[in-house]
Amino acid sequence: MARKVSASRIGFMLCCFLFPGLIGSFASFSIPAPLVDVIHQQAALDAVLAAPTPAAQQAALASLPQAVDEETAAIATQGSAPLPARIAAATTHMRQHALAQARASAYRIRLMVITMTVLGAIFALMLMGPDRHE
């Protein structure tokens, strides 16, 4: 017995696969977020070293807690090492932290896309299954 497959079922099955693909496409736009964050934090750290006067440097140091994460700000503002060494250590810490964030975001996005794709495929297979005749 030949099974008749309707165009609406085929269309729905395609949607089940296209939906996760679109989710993945849109999610991929959030991947650069940690990089953008690093750029802003690096600019704040560079502003401390590029300050033209000691007063401007102190103002830039005082604004670091709002511009960078708490640990990076602590590394830059506390300690007895020379300021360039503290800023270099803060930069290294900030980059390591951003790398960890980027990896975690990428993992969550991949997991979301894979999960949605598998669920869409299962749903499509259920719909494409044999017709039930009474």
mmCIF file with all atom_site columns, C-alpha atoms in Angstrom:
data_model
loop_
_atom_site.group_PDB
_atom_site.id
_atom_site.type_symbol
_atom_site.label_atom_id
_atom_site.label_alt_id
_atom_site.label_comp_id
_atom_site.label_asym_id
_atom_site.label_entity_id
_atom_site.label_seq_id
_atom_site.pdbx_PDB_ins_code
_atom_site.Cartn_x
_atom_site.Cartn_y
_atom_site.Cartn_z
_atom_site.occupancy
_atom_site.B_iso_or_equiv
_atom_site.pdbx_formal_charge
_atom_site.auth_seq_id
_atom_site.auth_comp_id
_atom_site.auth_asym_id
_atom_site.auth_atom_id
_atom_site.pdbx_PDB_model_num
ATOM 1   C CA . MET A 1 1   ? 0.000   0.000  0.000  1.00 0.00 ? 1   MET A CA 1
ATOM 2   C CA . ALA A 1 2   ? 1.515   3.319  -1.057 1.00 0.00 ? 2   ALA A CA 1
ATOM 3   C CA . ARG A 1 3   ? 1.349   6.077  1.478  1.00 0.00 ? 3   ARG A CA 1
ATOM 4   C CA . LYS A 1 4   ? 0.284   9.484  0.374  1.00 0.00 ? 4   LYS A CA 1
ATOM 5   C CA . VAL A 1 5   ? 2.411   12.230 1.862  1.00 0.00 ? 5   VAL A CA 1
ATOM 6   C CA . SER A 1 6   ? 0.710   15.596 1.820  1.00 0.00 ? 6   SER A CA 1
ATOM 7   C CA . ALA A 1 7   ? 2.448   18.828 0.937  1.00 0.00 ? 7   ALA A CA 1
ATOM 8   C CA . SER A 1 8   ? 1.379   20.312 4.270  1.00 0.00 ? 8   SER A CA 1
ATOM 9   C CA . ARG A 1 9   ? 3.167   17.531 6.142  1.00 0.00 ? 9   ARG A CA 1
ATOM 10  C CA . ILE A 1 10  ? 6.325   18.055 4.109  1.00 0.00 ? 10  ILE A CA 1
ATOM 11  C CA . GLY A 1 11  ? 6.097   21.804 4.720  1.00 0.00 ? 11  GLY A CA 1
ATOM 12  C CA . PHE A 1 12  ? 5.637   21.268 8.418  1.00 0.00 ? 12  PHE A CA 1
ATOM 13  C CA . MET A 1 13  ? 8.610   18.913 8.533  1.00 0.00 ? 13  MET A CA 1
ATOM 14  C CA . LEU A 1 14  ? 10.748  21.518 6.805  1.00 0.00 ? 14  LEU A CA 1
ATOM 15  C CA . CYS A 1 15  ? 9.617   24.076 9.383  1.00 0.00 ? 15  CYS A CA 1
ATOM 16  C CA . CYS A 1 16  ? 10.647  21.709 12.163 1.00 0.00 ? 16  CYS A CA 1
ATOM 17  C CA . PHE A 1 17  ? 14.186  21.777 10.790 1.00 0.00 ? 17  PHE A CA 1
ATOM 18  C CA . LEU A 1 18  ? 14.261  25.423 9.715  1.00 0.00 ? 18  LEU A CA 1
ATOM 19  C CA . PHE A 1 19  ? 13.080  26.706 13.111 1.00 0.00 ? 19  PHE A CA 1
ATOM 20  C CA . PRO A 1 20  ? 16.181  25.534 15.009 1.00 0.00 ? 20  PRO A CA 1
ATOM 21  C CA . GLY A 1 21  ? 18.364  26.719 12.166 1.00 0.00 ? 21  GLY A CA 1
ATOM 22  C CA . LEU A 1 22  ? 16.906  30.196 12.481 1.00 0.00 ? 22  LEU A CA 1
ATOM 23  C CA . ILE A 1 23  ? 17.338  30.066 16.251 1.00 0.00 ? 23  ILE A CA 1
ATOM 24  C CA . GLY A 1 24  ? 20.979  29.176 15.707 1.00 0.00 ? 24  GLY A CA 1
ATOM 25  C CA . SER A 1 25  ? 21.417  31.975 13.205 1.00 0.00 ? 25  SER A CA 1
ATOM 26  C CA . PHE A 1 26  ? 19.996  34.552 15.570 1.00 0.00 ? 26  PHE A CA 1
ATOM 27  C CA . ALA A 1 27  ? 21.896  33.109 18.520 1.00 0.00 ? 27  ALA A CA 1
ATOM 28  C CA . SER A 1 28  ? 25.143  33.409 16.599 1.00 0.00 ? 28  SER A CA 1
ATOM 29  C CA . PHE A 1 29  ? 24.771  37.175 16.798 1.00 0.00 ? 29  PHE A CA 1
ATOM 30  C CA . SER A 1 30  ? 25.211  36.969 20.586 1.00 0.00 ? 30  SER A CA 1
ATOM 31  C CA . ILE A 1 31  ? 28.530  35.143 20.295 1.00 0.00 ? 31  ILE A CA 1
ATOM 32  C CA . PRO A 1 32  ? 30.540  38.376 19.777 1.00 0.00 ? 32  PRO A CA 1
ATOM 33  C CA . ALA A 1 33  ? 29.136  39.849 23.027 1.00 0.00 ? 33  ALA A CA 1
ATOM 34  C CA . PRO A 1 34  ? 32.151  38.803 25.165 1.00 0.00 ? 34  PRO A CA 1
ATOM 35  C CA . LEU A 1 35  ? 34.492  40.286 22.550 1.00 0.00 ? 35  LEU A CA 1
ATOM 36  C CA . VAL A 1 36  ? 32.637  43.597 22.589 1.00 0.00 ? 36  VAL A CA 1
ATOM 37  C CA . ASP A 1 37  ? 32.832  43.535 26.386 1.00 0.00 ? 37  ASP A CA 1
ATOM 38  C CA . VAL A 1 38  ? 36.609  42.986 26.193 1.00 0.00 ? 38  VAL A CA 1
ATOM 39  C CA . ILE A 1 39  ? 37.012  45.929 23.845 1.00 0.00 ? 39  ILE A CA 1
ATOM 40  C CA . HIS A 1 40  ? 35.183  48.248 26.257 1.00 0.00 ? 40  HIS A CA 1
ATOM 41  C CA . GLN A 1 41  ? 37.096  46.957 29.267 1.00 0.00 ? 41  GLN A CA 1
ATOM 42  C CA . GLN A 1 42  ? 40.425  47.237 27.440 1.00 0.00 ? 42  GLN A CA 1
ATOM 43  C CA . ALA A 1 43  ? 39.604  50.846 26.553 1.00 0.00 ? 43  ALA A CA 1
ATOM 44  C CA . ALA A 1 44  ? 38.947  51.614 30.232 1.00 0.00 ? 44  ALA A CA 1
ATOM 45  C CA . LEU A 1 45  ? 42.242  50.015 31.273 1.00 0.00 ? 45  LEU A CA 1
ATOM 46  C CA . ASP A 1 46  ? 44.131  51.826 28.504 1.00 0.00 ? 46  ASP A CA 1
ATOM 47  C CA . ALA A 1 47  ? 42.586  55.116 29.605 1.00 0.00 ? 47  ALA A CA 1
ATOM 48  C CA . VAL A 1 48  ? 44.269  54.744 32.988 1.00 0.00 ? 48  VAL A CA 1
ATOM 49  C CA . LEU A 1 49  ? 47.726  54.494 31.431 1.00 0.00 ? 49  LEU A CA 1
ATOM 50  C CA . ALA A 1 50  ? 47.014  57.163 28.801 1.00 0.00 ? 50  ALA A CA 1
ATOM 51  C CA . ALA A 1 51  ? 45.784  59.762 31.286 1.00 0.00 ? 51  ALA A CA 1
ATOM 52  C CA . PRO A 1 52  ? 47.716  63.000 30.757 1.00 0.00 ? 52  PRO A CA 1
ATOM 53  C CA . THR A 1 53  ? 47.880  64.055 34.417 1.00 0.00 ? 53  THR A CA 1
ATOM 54  C CA . PRO A 1 54  ? 48.032  62.251 37.766 1.00 0.00 ? 54  PRO A CA 1
ATOM 55  C CA . ALA A 1 55  ? 44.566  63.636 38.615 1.00 0.00 ? 55  ALA A CA 1
ATOM 56  C CA . ALA A 1 56  ? 43.151  62.277 35.361 1.00 0.00 ? 56  ALA A CA 1
ATOM 57  C CA . GLN A 1 57  ? 44.831  58.956 36.074 1.00 0.00 ? 57  GLN A CA 1
ATOM 58  C CA . GLN A 1 58  ? 43.237  58.795 39.520 1.00 0.00 ? 58  GLN A CA 1
ATOM 59  C CA . ALA A 1 59  ? 39.845  59.647 38.006 1.00 0.00 ? 59  ALA A CA 1
ATOM 60  C CA . ALA A 1 60  ? 40.276  56.869 35.427 1.00 0.00 ? 60  ALA A CA 1
ATOM 61  C CA . LEU A 1 61  ? 41.252  54.443 38.210 1.00 0.00 ? 61  LEU A CA 1
ATOM 62  C CA . ALA A 1 62  ? 38.233  55.487 40.263 1.00 0.00 ? 62  ALA A CA 1
ATOM 63  C CA . SER A 1 63  ? 35.913  54.802 37.305 1.00 0.00 ? 63  SER A CA 1
ATOM 64  C CA . LEU A 1 64  ? 37.304  51.301 36.664 1.00 0.00 ? 64  LEU A CA 1
ATOM 65  C CA . PRO A 1 65  ? 34.797  49.481 38.929 1.00 0.00 ? 65  PRO A CA 1
ATOM 66  C CA . GLN A 1 66  ? 31.977  50.682 36.649 1.00 0.00 ? 66  GLN A CA 1
ATOM 67  C CA . ALA A 1 67  ? 33.845  49.805 33.430 1.00 0.00 ? 67  ALA A CA 1
ATOM 68  C CA . VAL A 1 68  ? 35.354  46.386 34.220 1.00 0.00 ? 68  VAL A CA 1
ATOM 69  C CA . ASP A 1 69  ? 34.425  43.381 36.321 1.00 0.00 ? 69  ASP A CA 1
ATOM 70  C CA . GLU A 1 70  ? 35.019  43.518 40.075 1.00 0.00 ? 70  GLU A CA 1
ATOM 71  C CA . GLU A 1 71  ? 38.109  41.295 40.147 1.00 0.00 ? 71  GLU A CA 1
ATOM 72  C CA . THR A 1 72  ? 39.797  43.117 37.283 1.00 0.00 ? 72  THR A CA 1
ATOM 73  C CA . ALA A 1 73  ? 39.145  46.461 38.979 1.00 0.00 ? 73  ALA A CA 1
ATOM 74  C CA . ALA A 1 74  ? 40.601  45.149 42.233 1.00 0.00 ? 74  ALA A CA 1
ATOM 75  C CA . ILE A 1 75  ? 43.766  43.967 40.484 1.00 0.00 ? 75  ILE A CA 1
ATOM 76  C CA . ALA A 1 76  ? 44.224  47.379 38.862 1.00 0.00 ? 76  ALA A CA 1
ATOM 77  C CA . THR A 1 77  ? 43.398  49.564 41.848 1.00 0.00 ? 77  THR A CA 1
ATOM 78  C CA . GLN A 1 78  ? 44.925  47.609 44.724 1.00 0.00 ? 78  GLN A CA 1
ATOM 79  C CA . GLY A 1 79  ? 48.440  46.424 45.374 1.00 0.00 ? 79  GLY A CA 1
ATOM 80  C CA . SER A 1 80  ? 51.896  47.900 45.684 1.00 0.00 ? 80  SER A CA 1
ATOM 81  C CA . ALA A 1 81  ? 53.205  47.038 42.205 1.00 0.00 ? 81  ALA A CA 1
ATOM 82  C CA . PRO A 1 82  ? 53.782  49.864 39.753 1.00 0.00 ? 82  PRO A CA 1
ATOM 83  C CA . LEU A 1 83  ? 50.626  50.957 37.955 1.00 0.00 ? 83  LEU A CA 1
ATOM 84  C CA . PRO A 1 84  ? 51.673  49.631 34.512 1.00 0.00 ? 84  PRO A CA 1
ATOM 85  C CA . ALA A 1 85  ? 52.277  46.182 36.020 1.00 0.00 ? 85  ALA A CA 1
ATOM 86  C CA . ARG A 1 86  ? 48.895  46.218 37.778 1.00 0.00 ? 86  ARG A CA 1
ATOM 87  C CA . ILE A 1 87  ? 47.146  47.250 34.560 1.00 0.00 ? 87  ILE A CA 1
ATOM 88  C CA . ALA A 1 88  ? 48.970  44.485 32.657 1.00 0.00 ? 88  ALA A CA 1
ATOM 89  C CA . ALA A 1 89  ? 47.872  41.931 35.269 1.00 0.00 ? 89  ALA A CA 1
ATOM 90  C CA . ALA A 1 90  ? 44.308  43.272 35.164 1.00 0.00 ? 90  ALA A CA 1
ATOM 91  C CA . THR A 1 91  ? 44.311  43.039 31.367 1.00 0.00 ? 91  THR A CA 1
ATOM 92  C CA . THR A 1 92  ? 45.472  39.426 31.485 1.00 0.00 ? 92  THR A CA 1
ATOM 93  C CA . HIS A 1 93  ? 42.794  38.565 34.039 1.00 0.00 ? 93  HIS A CA 1
ATOM 94  C CA . MET A 1 94  ? 40.090  40.364 32.069 1.00 0.00 ? 94  MET A CA 1
ATOM 95  C CA . ARG A 1 95  ? 40.985  38.499 28.868 1.00 0.00 ? 95  ARG A CA 1
ATOM 96  C CA . GLN A 1 96  ? 40.972  35.119 30.633 1.00 0.00 ? 96  GLN A CA 1
ATOM 97  C CA . HIS A 1 97  ? 37.585  35.915 32.160 1.00 0.00 ? 97  HIS A CA 1
ATOM 98  C CA . ALA A 1 98  ? 36.186  36.991 28.773 1.00 0.00 ? 98  ALA A CA 1
ATOM 99  C CA . LEU A 1 99  ? 37.505  33.833 27.122 1.00 0.00 ? 99  LEU A CA 1
ATOM 100 C CA . ALA A 1 100 ? 35.741  31.716 29.725 1.00 0.00 ? 100 ALA A CA 1
ATOM 101 C CA . GLN A 1 101 ? 32.518  33.685 29.142 1.00 0.00 ? 101 GLN A CA 1
ATOM 102 C CA . ALA A 1 102 ? 32.789  33.247 25.383 1.00 0.00 ? 102 ALA A CA 1
ATOM 103 C CA . ARG A 1 103 ? 33.314  29.505 25.710 1.00 0.00 ? 103 ARG A CA 1
ATOM 104 C CA . ALA A 1 104 ? 30.346  29.174 28.071 1.00 0.00 ? 104 ALA A CA 1
ATOM 105 C CA . SER A 1 105 ? 28.106  31.215 25.748 1.00 0.00 ? 105 SER A CA 1
ATOM 106 C CA . ALA A 1 106 ? 29.142  29.197 22.713 1.00 0.00 ? 106 ALA A CA 1
ATOM 107 C CA . TYR A 1 107 ? 28.442  25.944 24.561 1.00 0.00 ? 107 TYR A CA 1
ATOM 108 C CA . ARG A 1 108 ? 24.961  27.090 25.631 1.00 0.00 ? 108 ARG A CA 1
ATOM 109 C CA . ILE A 1 109 ? 24.119  28.256 22.125 1.00 0.00 ? 109 ILE A CA 1
ATOM 110 C CA . ARG A 1 110 ? 25.279  24.996 20.564 1.00 0.00 ? 110 ARG A CA 1
ATOM 111 C CA . LEU A 1 111 ? 23.327  23.004 23.136 1.00 0.00 ? 111 LEU A CA 1
ATOM 112 C CA . MET A 1 112 ? 20.199  25.054 22.425 1.00 0.00 ? 112 MET A CA 1
ATOM 113 C CA . VAL A 1 113 ? 20.492  24.558 18.661 1.00 0.00 ? 113 VAL A CA 1
ATOM 114 C CA . ILE A 1 114 ? 21.178  20.828 18.966 1.00 0.00 ? 114 ILE A CA 1
ATOM 115 C CA . THR A 1 115 ? 18.289  20.319 21.391 1.00 0.00 ? 115 THR A CA 1
ATOM 116 C CA . MET A 1 116 ? 15.831  22.245 19.240 1.00 0.00 ? 116 MET A CA 1
ATOM 117 C CA . THR A 1 117 ? 16.959  20.394 16.110 1.00 0.00 ? 117 THR A CA 1
ATOM 118 C CA . VAL A 1 118 ? 16.546  16.969 17.703 1.00 0.00 ? 118 VAL A CA 1
ATOM 119 C CA . LEU A 1 119 ? 13.158  17.877 19.154 1.00 0.00 ? 119 LEU A CA 1
ATOM 120 C CA . GLY A 1 120 ? 12.041  19.270 15.795 1.00 0.00 ? 120 GLY A CA 1
ATOM 121 C CA . ALA A 1 121 ? 13.162  16.096 14.040 1.00 0.00 ? 121 ALA A CA 1
ATOM 122 C CA . ILE A 1 122 ? 11.329  13.877 16.540 1.00 0.00 ? 122 ILE A CA 1
ATOM 123 C CA . PHE A 1 123 ? 8.197   15.975 16.193 1.00 0.00 ? 123 PHE A CA 1
ATOM 124 C CA . ALA A 1 124 ? 8.435   15.857 12.391 1.00 0.00 ? 124 ALA A CA 1
ATOM 125 C CA . LEU A 1 125 ? 8.901   12.081 12.419 1.00 0.00 ? 125 LEU A CA 1
ATOM 126 C CA . MET A 1 126 ? 5.868   11.699 14.618 1.00 0.00 ? 126 MET A CA 1
ATOM 127 C CA . LEU A 1 127 ? 3.818   13.756 12.191 1.00 0.00 ? 127 LEU A CA 1
ATOM 128 C CA . MET A 1 128 ? 5.187   11.948 9.144  1.00 0.00 ? 128 MET A CA 1
ATOM 129 C CA . GLY A 1 129 ? 4.464   8.563  10.695 1.00 0.00 ? 129 GLY A CA 1
ATOM 130 C CA . PRO A 1 130 ? 1.900   6.174  9.290  1.00 0.00 ? 130 PRO A CA 1
ATOM 131 C CA . ASP A 1 131 ? -1.644  7.406  8.863  1.00 0.00 ? 131 ASP A CA 1
ATOM 132 C CA . ARG A 1 132 ? -4.064  5.910  11.322 1.00 0.00 ? 132 ARG A CA 1
ATOM 133 C CA . HIS A 1 133 ? -7.251  4.637  9.710  1.00 0.00 ? 133 HIS A CA 1
ATOM 134 C CA . GLU A 1 134 ? -10.140 3.439  11.760 1.00 0.00 ? 134 GLU A CA 1
#
